[in-house]
GROMACS .gro file of N, CA and C in nm:
model
  489
    1MET      N    1  12.730  -6.431  17.950
    1MET     CA    2  12.870  -6.426  17.914
    1MET      C    3  12.897  -6.300  17.830
    2VAL      N    4  13.007  -6.234  17.862
    2VAL     CA    5  13.053  -6.118  17.786
    2VAL      C    6  13.202  -6.138  17.762
    3LEU      N    7  13.242  -6.136  17.637
    3LEU     CA    8  13.382  -6.160  17.599
    3LEU      C    9  13.435  -6.290  17.659
    4GLY      N   10  13.350  -6.390  17.666
    4GLY     CA   11  13.390  -6.519  17.719
    4GLY      C   12  13.394  -6.527  17.871
    5LEU      N   13  13.356  -6.419  17.938
    5LEU     CA   14  13.355  -6.417  18.084
    5LEU      C   15  13.212  -6.422  18.135
    6PRO      N   16  13.190  -6.493  18.245
    6PRO     CA   17  13.058  -6.482  18.309
    6PRO      C   18  13.031  -6.335  18.344
    7LEU      N   19  12.906  -6.297  18.342
    7LEU     CA   20  12.868  -6.157  18.364
    7LEU      C   21  12.928  -6.101  18.493
    8TYR      N   22  12.930  -6.179  18.598
    8TYR     CA   23  12.985  -6.132  18.726
    8TYR      C   24  13.133  -6.098  18.711
    9GLU      N   25  13.209  -6.183  18.645
    9GLU     CA   26  13.353  -6.159  18.627
    9GLU      C   27  13.377  -6.040  18.533
   10PHE      N   28  13.296  -6.029  18.429
   10PHE     CA   29  13.308  -5.914  18.338
   10PHE      C   30  13.278  -5.785  18.414
   11THR      N   31  13.178  -5.789  18.500
   11THR     CA   32  13.143  -5.671  18.580
   11THR      C   33  13.260  -5.632  18.669
   12LEU      N   34  13.325  -5.730  18.732
   12LEU     CA   35  13.441  -5.700  18.816
   12LEU      C   36  13.554  -5.637  18.734
   13LEU      N   37  13.576  -5.690  18.615
   13LEU     CA   38  13.679  -5.634  18.526
   13LEU      C   39  13.645  -5.489  18.490
   14HIS      N   40  13.521  -5.464  18.454
   14HIS     CA   41  13.476  -5.329  18.419
   14HIS      C   42  13.494  -5.234  18.537
   15VAL      N   43  13.457  -5.278  18.656
   15VAL     CA   44  13.470  -5.194  18.776
   15VAL      C   45  13.618  -5.167  18.804
   16ALA      N   46  13.703  -5.268  18.791
   16ALA     CA   47  13.846  -5.249  18.816
   16ALA      C   48  13.905  -5.147  18.718
   17ILE      N   49  13.870  -5.160  18.592
   17ILE     CA   50  13.918  -5.064  18.491
   17ILE      C   51  13.868  -4.924  18.524
   18SER      N   52  13.741  -4.914  18.563
   18SER     CA   53  13.683  -4.784  18.598
   18SER      C   54  13.756  -4.720  18.716
   19LEU      N   55  13.783  -4.799  18.818
   19LEU     CA   56  13.850  -4.746  18.937
   19LEU      C   57  13.993  -4.703  18.905
   20ILE      N   58  14.061  -4.779  18.821
   20ILE     CA   59  14.196  -4.737  18.780
   20ILE      C   60  14.188  -4.604  18.706
   21GLY      N   61  14.090  -4.589  18.618
   21GLY     CA   62  14.072  -4.464  18.546
   21GLY      C   63  14.044  -4.347  18.640
   22ILE      N   64  13.958  -4.369  18.738
   22ILE     CA   65  13.925  -4.262  18.833
   22ILE      C   66  14.046  -4.226  18.918
   23ILE      N   67  14.113  -4.327  18.972
   23ILE     CA   68  14.229  -4.301  19.059
   23ILE      C   69  14.340  -4.231  18.983
   24THR      N   70  14.372  -4.280  18.863
   24THR     CA   71  14.479  -4.215  18.787
   24THR      C   72  14.437  -4.075  18.742
   25GLY      N   73  14.309  -4.058  18.711
   25GLY     CA   74  14.260  -3.925  18.675
   25GLY      C   75  14.275  -3.827  18.790
   26ILE      N   76  14.242  -3.872  18.910
   26ILE     CA   77  14.257  -3.786  19.028
   26ILE      C   78  14.404  -3.754  19.052
   27LEU      N   79  14.492  -3.850  19.025
   27LEU     CA   80  14.636  -3.827  19.043
   27LEU      C   81  14.694  -3.735  18.935
   28VAL      N   82  14.631  -3.729  18.819
   28VAL     CA   83  14.678  -3.643  18.711
   28VAL      C   84  14.643  -3.496  18.738
   29VAL      N   85  14.534  -3.471  18.808
   29VAL     CA   86  14.489  -3.333  18.830
   29VAL      C   87  14.596  -3.248  18.899
   30PRO      N   88  14.659  -3.293  19.009
   30PRO     CA   89  14.763  -3.209  19.070
   30PRO      C   90  14.880  -3.181  18.975
   31ARG      N   91  14.911  -3.275  18.888
   31ARG     CA   92  15.017  -3.254  18.789
   31ARG      C   93  14.975  -3.142  18.693
   32MET      N   94  14.849  -3.139  18.657
   32MET     CA   95  14.799  -3.033  18.569
   32MET      C   96  14.806  -2.898  18.643
   33LEU      N   97  14.770  -2.899  18.771
   33LEU     CA   98  14.774  -2.775  18.849
   33LEU      C   99  14.917  -2.722  18.862
   34ARG      N  100  15.016  -2.811  18.854
   34ARG     CA  101  15.157  -2.770  18.860
   34ARG      C  102  15.217  -2.749  18.721
   35SER      N  103  15.134  -2.755  18.618
   35SER     CA  104  15.177  -2.739  18.478
   35SER      C  105  15.282  -2.841  18.435
   36GLU      N  106  15.277  -2.957  18.493
   36GLU     CA  107  15.370  -3.062  18.452
   36GLU      C  108  15.322  -3.122  18.321
   37PRO      N  109  15.414  -3.156  18.234
   37PRO     CA  110  15.372  -3.216  18.107
   37PRO      C  111  15.308  -3.353  18.132
   38PRO      N  112  15.213  -3.389  18.050
   38PRO     CA  113  15.150  -3.520  18.066
   38PRO      C  114  15.254  -3.632  18.053
   39GLY      N  115  15.243  -3.730  18.138
   39GLY     CA  116  15.336  -3.844  18.136
   39GLY      C  117  15.259  -3.975  18.129
   40TRP      N  118  15.324  -4.080  18.171
   40TRP     CA  119  15.265  -4.213  18.161
   40TRP      C  120  15.133  -4.223  18.238
   41LEU      N  121  15.124  -4.154  18.352
   41LEU     CA  122  15.002  -4.161  18.432
   41LEU      C  123  14.883  -4.104  18.353
   42THR      N  124  14.908  -3.999  18.278
   42THR     CA  125  14.804  -3.940  18.193
   42THR      C  126  14.757  -4.041  18.089
   43HIS      N  127  14.852  -4.113  18.031
   43HIS     CA  128  14.817  -4.212  17.929
   43HIS      C  129  14.737  -4.328  17.990
   44VAL      N  130  14.772  -4.368  18.112
   44VAL     CA  131  14.695  -4.474  18.180
   44VAL      C  132  14.554  -4.423  18.208
   45PHE      N  133  14.543  -4.300  18.256
   45PHE     CA  134  14.412  -4.241  18.282
   45PHE      C  135  14.326  -4.240  18.156
   46LEU      N  136  14.380  -4.188  18.047
   46LEU     CA  137  14.302  -4.180  17.924
   46LEU      C  138  14.266  -4.317  17.869
   47ALA      N  139  14.361  -4.409  17.871
   47ALA     CA  140  14.336  -4.544  17.817
   47ALA      C  141  14.231  -4.618  17.899
   48THR      N  142  14.243  -4.614  18.031
   48THR     CA  143  14.146  -4.686  18.113
   48THR      C  144  14.010  -4.619  18.111
   49THR      N  145  14.007  -4.489  18.092
   49THR     CA  146  13.877  -4.421  18.083
   49THR      C  147  13.809  -4.455  17.951
   50VAL      N  148  13.886  -4.465  17.844
   50VAL     CA  149  13.829  -4.513  17.718
   50VAL      C  150  13.777  -4.656  17.735
   51LEU      N  151  13.858  -4.742  17.797
   51LEU     CA  152  13.817  -4.882  17.819
   51LEU      C  153  13.692  -4.892  17.906
   52THR      N  154  13.679  -4.801  18.003
   52THR     CA  155  13.559  -4.801  18.087
   52THR      C  156  13.434  -4.783  18.001
   53SER      N  157  13.439  -4.685  17.912
   53SER     CA  158  13.322  -4.661  17.826
   53SER      C  159  13.300  -4.777  17.730
   54VAL      N  160  13.406  -4.825  17.669
   54VAL     CA  161  13.393  -4.934  17.572
   54VAL      C  162  13.335  -5.059  17.639
   55THR      N  163  13.389  -5.097  17.753
   55THR     CA  164  13.336  -5.216  17.821
   55THR      C  165  13.194  -5.193  17.869
   56GLY      N  166  13.159  -5.069  17.901
   56GLY     CA  167  13.022  -5.039  17.943
   56GLY      C  168  12.920  -5.070  17.834
   57PHE      N  169  12.960  -5.052  17.709
   57PHE     CA  170  12.869  -5.082  17.597
   57PHE      C  171  12.846  -5.232  17.579
   58LEU      N  172  12.932  -5.314  17.636
   58LEU     CA  173  12.922  -5.458  17.616
   58LEU      C  174  12.824  -5.527  17.711
   59PHE      N  175  12.774  -5.454  17.811
   59PHE     CA  176  12.676  -5.515  17.902
   59PHE      C  177  12.547  -5.542  17.827
   60PRO      N  178  12.486  -5.656  17.855
   60PRO     CA  179  12.363  -5.693  17.783
   60PRO      C  180  12.241  -5.616  17.833
   61THR      N  181  12.230  -5.490  17.794
   61THR     CA  182  12.113  -5.409  17.832
   61THR      C  183  12.039  -5.370  17.706
   62PRO      N  184  11.908  -5.380  17.710
   62PRO     CA  185  11.830  -5.346  17.590
   62PRO      C  186  11.817  -5.195  17.573
   63GLY      N  187  11.820  -5.152  17.450
   63GLY     CA  188  11.793  -5.012  17.419
   63GLY      C  189  11.907  -4.918  17.453
   64PHE      N  190  11.878  -4.791  17.433
   64PHE     CA  191  11.975  -4.685  17.461
   64PHE      C  192  11.945  -4.630  17.600
   65THR      N  193  12.033  -4.657  17.694
   65THR     CA  194  12.013  -4.621  17.835
   65THR      C  195  12.091  -4.494  17.870
   66PRO      N  196  12.061  -4.434  17.985
   66PRO     CA  197  12.142  -4.320  18.030
   66PRO      C  198  12.290  -4.358  18.043
   67ALA      N  199  12.319  -4.480  18.085
   67ALA     CA  200  12.458  -4.524  18.096
   67ALA      C  201  12.526  -4.522  17.959
   68LYS      N  202  12.456  -4.565  17.856
   68LYS     CA  203  12.512  -4.563  17.721
   68LYS      C  204  12.530  -4.419  17.672
   69ALA      N  205  12.439  -4.330  17.709
   69ALA     CA  206  12.454  -4.189  17.673
   69ALA      C  207  12.579  -4.131  17.738
   70PHE      N  208  12.602  -4.165  17.864
   70PHE     CA  209  12.724  -4.120  17.932
   70PHE      C  210  12.847  -4.176  17.862
   71GLY      N  211  12.839  -4.302  17.819
   71GLY     CA  212  12.950  -4.364  17.748
   71GLY      C  213  12.981  -4.293  17.619
   72VAL      N  214  12.879  -4.258  17.543
   72VAL     CA  215  12.899  -4.185  17.417
   72VAL      C  216  12.962  -4.049  17.445
   73LEU      N  217  12.907  -3.977  17.541
   73LEU     CA  218  12.960  -3.844  17.575
   73LEU      C  219  13.105  -3.855  17.621
   74SER      N  220  13.134  -3.953  17.705
   74SER     CA  221  13.270  -3.972  17.753
   74SER      C  222  13.367  -4.000  17.638
   75LEU      N  223  13.326  -4.087  17.545
   75LEU     CA  224  13.413  -4.120  17.432
   75LEU      C  225  13.436  -3.999  17.342
   76VAL      N  226  13.336  -3.915  17.325
   76VAL     CA  227  13.354  -3.793  17.246
   76VAL      C  228  13.455  -3.701  17.315
   77LEU      N  229  13.438  -3.680  17.446
   77LEU     CA  230  13.532  -3.597  17.521
   77LEU      C  231  13.673  -3.653  17.513
   78LEU      N  232  13.684  -3.784  17.530
   78LEU     CA  233  13.816  -3.848  17.527
   78LEU      C  234  13.881  -3.842  17.389
   79ALA      N  235  13.801  -3.853  17.285
   79ALA     CA  236  13.855  -3.842  17.148
   79ALA      C  237  13.915  -3.703  17.128
   80VAL      N  238  13.845  -3.602  17.172
   80VAL     CA  239  13.896  -3.465  17.159
   80VAL      C  240  14.022  -3.447  17.245
   81ALA      N  241  14.019  -3.499  17.368
   81ALA     CA  242  14.136  -3.489  17.456
   81ALA      C  243  14.258  -3.557  17.393
   82LEU      N  244  14.237  -3.674  17.335
   82LEU     CA  245  14.348  -3.746  17.273
   82LEU      C  246  14.401  -3.673  17.150
   83VAL      N  247  14.314  -3.615  17.071
   83VAL     CA  248  14.359  -3.537  16.955
   83VAL      C  249  14.438  -3.416  17.003
   84ALA      N  250  14.389  -3.347  17.105
   84ALA     CA  251  14.459  -3.230  17.159
   84ALA      C  252  14.598  -3.268  17.211
   85LEU      N  253  14.605  -3.382  17.277
   85LEU     CA  254  14.732  -3.426  17.336
   85LEU      C  255  14.828  -3.485  17.233
   86LEU      N  256  14.779  -3.578  17.154
   86LEU     CA  257  14.868  -3.656  17.067
   86LEU      C  258  14.891  -3.593  16.930
   87VAL      N  259  14.792  -3.523  16.877
   87VAL     CA  260  14.807  -3.464  16.744
   87VAL      C  261  14.857  -3.320  16.755
   88PHE      N  262  14.793  -3.240  16.839
   88PHE     CA  263  14.828  -3.099  16.848
   88PHE      C  264  14.924  -3.067  16.962
   89ARG      N  265  14.961  -3.169  17.040
   89ARG     CA  266  15.063  -3.157  17.145
   89ARG      C  267  15.038  -3.040  17.240
   90LEU      N  268  14.910  -3.012  17.268
   90LEU     CA  269  14.868  -2.909  17.363
   90LEU      C  270  14.909  -2.767  17.322
   91ALA      N  271  14.937  -2.747  17.195
   91ALA     CA  272  14.977  -2.614  17.147
   91ALA      C  273  14.858  -2.521  17.142
   92GLY      N  274  14.880  -2.397  17.184
   92GLY     CA  275  14.777  -2.295  17.176
   92GLY      C  276  14.649  -2.333  17.249
   93ARG      N  277  14.538  -2.314  17.179
   93ARG     CA  278  14.408  -2.342  17.242
   93ARG      C  279  14.389  -2.489  17.275
   94TRP      N  280  14.468  -2.577  17.216
   94TRP     CA  281  14.454  -2.719  17.243
   94TRP      C  282  14.488  -2.756  17.388
   95ARG      N  283  14.559  -2.668  17.457
   95ARG     CA  284  14.589  -2.689  17.599
   95ARG      C  285  14.460  -2.688  17.680
   96TRP      N  286  14.381  -2.582  17.664
   96TRP     CA  287  14.259  -2.574  17.744
   96TRP      C  288  14.153  -2.671  17.692
   97ILE      N  289  14.155  -2.701  17.563
   97ILE     CA  290  14.062  -2.801  17.511
   97ILE      C  291  14.092  -2.937  17.573
   98TYR      N  292  14.221  -2.972  17.577
   98TYR     CA  293  14.261  -3.098  17.641
   98TYR      C  294  14.218  -3.100  17.787
   99ALA      N  295  14.254  -2.995  17.861
   99ALA     CA  296  14.226  -2.992  18.005
   99ALA      C  297  14.077  -3.005  18.033
  100SER      N  298  13.995  -2.932  17.960
  100SER     CA  299  13.851  -2.935  17.987
  100SER      C  300  13.788  -3.068  17.946
  101THR      N  301  13.832  -3.126  17.836
  101THR     CA  302  13.771  -3.254  17.796
  101THR      C  303  13.820  -3.369  17.883
  102ALA      N  304  13.947  -3.368  17.923
  102ALA     CA  305  13.997  -3.474  18.013
  102ALA      C  306  13.926  -3.465  18.148
  103LEU      N  307  13.911  -3.344  18.201
  103LEU     CA  308  13.841  -3.327  18.328
  103LEU      C  309  13.693  -3.362  18.314
  104GLY      N  310  13.634  -3.331  18.200
  104GLY     CA  311  13.494  -3.368  18.177
  104GLY      C  312  13.475  -3.519  18.180
  105ALA      N  313  13.567  -3.591  18.118
  105ALA     CA  314  13.558  -3.738  18.119
  105ALA      C  315  13.578  -3.792  18.260
  106LEU      N  316  13.671  -3.733  18.336
  106LEU     CA  317  13.690  -3.775  18.475
  106LEU      C  318  13.564  -3.748  18.556
  107TYR      N  319  13.503  -3.633  18.536
  107TYR     CA  320  13.378  -3.600  18.606
  107TYR      C  321  13.270  -3.705  18.577
  108LEU      N  322  13.253  -3.741  18.451
  108LEU     CA  323  13.151  -3.840  18.416
  108LEU      C  324  13.176  -3.973  18.486
  109ASN      N  325  13.302  -4.015  18.491
  109ASN     CA  326  13.333  -4.140  18.561
  109ASN      C  327  13.302  -4.129  18.710
  110CYS      N  328  13.336  -4.015  18.769
  110CYS     CA  329  13.308  -3.994  18.912
  110CYS      C  330  13.158  -3.985  18.937
  111PHE      N  331  13.084  -3.923  18.846
  111PHE     CA  332  12.938  -3.916  18.856
  111PHE      C  333  12.880  -4.058  18.862
  112VAL      N  334  12.926  -4.143  18.771
  112VAL     CA  335  12.878  -4.282  18.768
  112VAL      C  336  12.919  -4.355  18.895
  113LEU      N  337  13.038  -4.327  18.947
  113LEU     CA  338  13.082  -4.389  19.074
  113LEU      C  339  12.985  -4.353  19.186
  114VAL      N  340  12.944  -4.228  19.193
  114VAL     CA  341  12.848  -4.187  19.297
  114VAL      C  342  12.715  -4.259  19.275
  115VAL      N  343  12.668  -4.265  19.152
  115VAL     CA  344  12.543  -4.336  19.122
  115VAL      C  345  12.553  -4.482  19.167
  116GLN      N  346  12.660  -4.549  19.127
  116GLN     CA  347  12.676  -4.691  19.160
  116GLN      C  348  12.690  -4.711  19.311
  117THR      N  349  12.757  -4.619  19.378
  117THR     CA  350  12.772  -4.628  19.523
  117THR      C  351  12.636  -4.621  19.591
  118PHE      N  352  12.552  -4.528  19.546
  118PHE     CA  353  12.419  -4.515  19.605
  118PHE      C  354  12.327  -4.630  19.565
  119GLN      N  355  12.360  -4.701  19.459
  119GLN     CA  356  12.279  -4.817  19.418
  119GLN      C  357  12.323  -4.945  19.486
  120LYS      N  358  12.454  -4.963  19.504
  120LYS     CA  359  12.507  -5.095  19.538
  120LYS      C  360  12.563  -5.111  19.679
  121VAL      N  361  12.604  -5.003  19.744
  121VAL     CA  362  12.670  -5.015  19.874
  121VAL      C  363  12.566  -5.010  19.985
  122PRO      N  364  12.553  -5.122  20.059
  122PRO     CA  365  12.456  -5.123  20.169
  122PRO      C  366  12.487  -5.009  20.267
  123GLY      N  367  12.386  -4.955  20.324
  123GLY     CA  368  12.403  -4.841  20.414
  123GLY      C  369  12.393  -4.710  20.338
  124ILE      N  370  12.472  -4.697  20.233
  124ILE     CA  371  12.464  -4.576  20.151
  124ILE      C  372  12.340  -4.583  20.063
  125ALA      N  373  12.312  -4.702  20.009
  125ALA     CA  374  12.194  -4.719  19.925
  125ALA      C  375  12.066  -4.687  20.003
  126GLU      N  376  12.067  -4.714  20.131
  126GLU     CA  377  11.949  -4.687  20.213
  126GLU      C  378  11.924  -4.537  20.232
  127LEU      N  379  12.030  -4.457  20.216
  127LEU     CA  380  12.015  -4.312  20.231
  127LEU      C  381  11.937  -4.248  20.117
  128ALA      N  382  11.942  -4.312  20.001
  128ALA     CA  383  11.875  -4.256  19.883
  128ALA      C  384  11.832  -4.369  19.791
  129PRO      N  385  11.729  -4.444  19.830
  129PRO     CA  386  11.690  -4.561  19.752
  129PRO      C  387  11.643  -4.530  19.610
  130THR      N  388  11.590  -4.411  19.587
  130THR     CA  389  11.544  -4.376  19.451
  130THR      C  390  11.638  -4.277  19.383
  131GLN      N  391  11.744  -4.238  19.450
  131GLN     CA  392  11.841  -4.140  19.402
  131GLN      C  393  11.779  -4.005  19.372
  132SER      N  394  11.671  -3.976  19.438
  132SER     CA  395  11.612  -3.842  19.427
  132SER      C  396  11.613  -3.774  19.564
  133GLU      N  397  11.667  -3.844  19.664
  133GLU     CA  398  11.671  -3.792  19.801
  133GLU      C  399  11.790  -3.696  19.819
  134PRO      N  400  11.781  -3.610  19.920
  134PRO     CA  401  11.888  -3.511  19.944
  134PRO      C  402  12.030  -3.568  19.955
  135PRO      N  403  12.056  -3.681  20.021
  135PRO     CA  404  12.195  -3.726  20.027
  135PRO      C  405  12.259  -3.749  19.889
  136PHE      N  406  12.181  -3.806  19.798
  136PHE     CA  407  12.232  -3.829  19.663
  136PHE      C  408  12.252  -3.696  19.591
  137GLN      N  409  12.155  -3.608  19.601
  137GLN     CA  410  12.164  -3.478  19.534
  137GLN      C  411  12.281  -3.395  19.589
  138ILE      N  412  12.302  -3.402  19.720
  138ILE     CA  413  12.413  -3.329  19.781
  138ILE      C  414  12.546  -3.386  19.732
  139ALA      N  415  12.558  -3.519  19.730
  139ALA     CA  416  12.682  -3.581  19.684
  139ALA      C  417  12.714  -3.541  19.540
  140GLN      N  418  12.613  -3.545  19.454
  140GLN     CA  419  12.636  -3.507  19.315
  140GLN      C  420  12.663  -3.357  19.302
  141GLY      N  421  12.597  -3.278  19.384
  141GLY     CA  422  12.622  -3.133  19.382
  141GLY      C  423  12.763  -3.098  19.426
  142VAL      N  424  12.811  -3.165  19.531
  142VAL     CA  425  12.948  -3.143  19.579
  142VAL      C  426  13.047  -3.185  19.471
  143LEU      N  427  13.022  -3.299  19.407
  143LEU     CA  428  13.110  -3.346  19.299
  143LEU      C  429  13.114  -3.244  19.185
  144LEU      N  430  13.000  -3.194  19.143
  144LEU     CA  431  12.995  -3.096  19.035
  144LEU      C  432  13.067  -2.968  19.075
  145ALA      N  433  13.041  -2.918  19.195
  145ALA     CA  434  13.105  -2.794  19.240
  145ALA      C  435  13.257  -2.811  19.248
  146ALA      N  436  13.301  -2.924  19.301
  146ALA     CA  437  13.446  -2.950  19.310
  146ALA      C  438  13.508  -2.957  19.171
  147THR      N  439  13.439  -3.022  19.078
  147THR     CA  440  13.492  -3.034  18.942
  147THR      C  441  13.501  -2.898  18.875
  148VAL      N  442  13.400  -2.815  18.891
  148VAL     CA  443  13.402  -2.681  18.830
  148VAL      C  444  13.515  -2.598  18.891
  149LEU      N  445  13.529  -2.602  19.022
  149LEU     CA  446  13.635  -2.525  19.089
  149LEU      C  447  13.773  -2.573  19.045
  150ILE      N  448  13.794  -2.704  19.047
  150ILE     CA  449  13.924  -2.759  19.006
  150ILE      C  450  13.947  -2.730  18.858
  151GLY      N  451  13.843  -2.746  18.777
  151GLY     CA  452  13.856  -2.718  18.635
  151GLY      C  453  13.897  -2.574  18.609
  152TYR      N  454  13.838  -2.481  18.679
  152TYR     CA  455  13.874  -2.340  18.665
  152TYR      C  456  14.021  -2.319  18.699
  153ARG      N  457  14.064  -2.378  18.810
  153ARG     CA  458  14.205  -2.363  18.853
  153ARG      C  459  14.300  -2.428  18.752
  154VAL      N  460  14.262  -2.544  18.700
  154VAL     CA  461  14.346  -2.611  18.601
  154VAL      C  462  14.358  -2.525  18.475
  155LEU      N  463  14.246  -2.472  18.428
  155LEU     CA  464  14.250  -2.391  18.307
  155LEU      C  465  14.337  -2.266  18.324
  156LYS      N  466  14.344  -2.214  18.444
  156LYS     CA  467  14.428  -2.096  18.470
  156LYS      C  468  14.576  -2.134  18.483
  157ARG      N  469  14.605  -2.253  18.536
  157ARG     CA  470  14.744  -2.289  18.570
  157ARG      C  471  14.812  -2.383  18.472
  158PHE      N  472  14.738  -2.460  18.396
  158PHE     CA  473  14.797  -2.565  18.313
  158PHE      C  474  14.860  -2.506  18.188
  159HIS      N  475  14.990  -2.489  18.191
  159HIS     CA  476  15.066  -2.435  18.079
  159HIS      C  477  15.193  -2.518  18.058
  160PRO      N  478  15.178  -2.647  18.025
  160PRO     CA  479  15.299  -2.729  18.009
  160PRO      C  480  15.375  -2.687  17.883
  161PRO      N  481  15.503  -2.717  17.882
  161PRO     CA  482  15.579  -2.686  17.760
  161PRO      C  483  15.524  -2.764  17.642
  162VAL      N  484  15.518  -2.702  17.528
  162VAL     CA  485  15.471  -2.768  17.407
  162VAL      C  486  15.582  -2.861  17.358
  163THR      N  487  15.544  -2.986  17.328
  163THR     CA  488  15.647  -3.083  17.284
  163THR      C  489  15.649  -3.095  17.134
   0.00000   0.00000   0.00000
């Protein structure tokens, strides 16, 4: 039981929150590329991405795992993104700090999605049972390359009006 829920139900809740964070994060990127000011979708992305990390810490796993390290890193990135957005209102250098930390947190969530897909989805899991095989490495490499390319474009184009 986690938060009064059977582990299976808590896992479903965690996955649902994670997917909402990933989907809204992906939807926020084109808005950043168009220099649109952050709106409600950005807030949903940031809130659900924070919740993804927080709920991840509640799983009954012993010790400090790679998943927990990702959670810590994600929360640090998100804290900086939230300060840049809510405290400094994206003024000056806080624009690129926000963009890079928000995209970094989205990347980490997508990285975990690829890991979980290769672990849990029949057919895909068979392609890379130890996650050291080329299909897994290629998927993660494509994700990293896409994130770097999109991140570069966002940093060049994201100039929303300061509020």
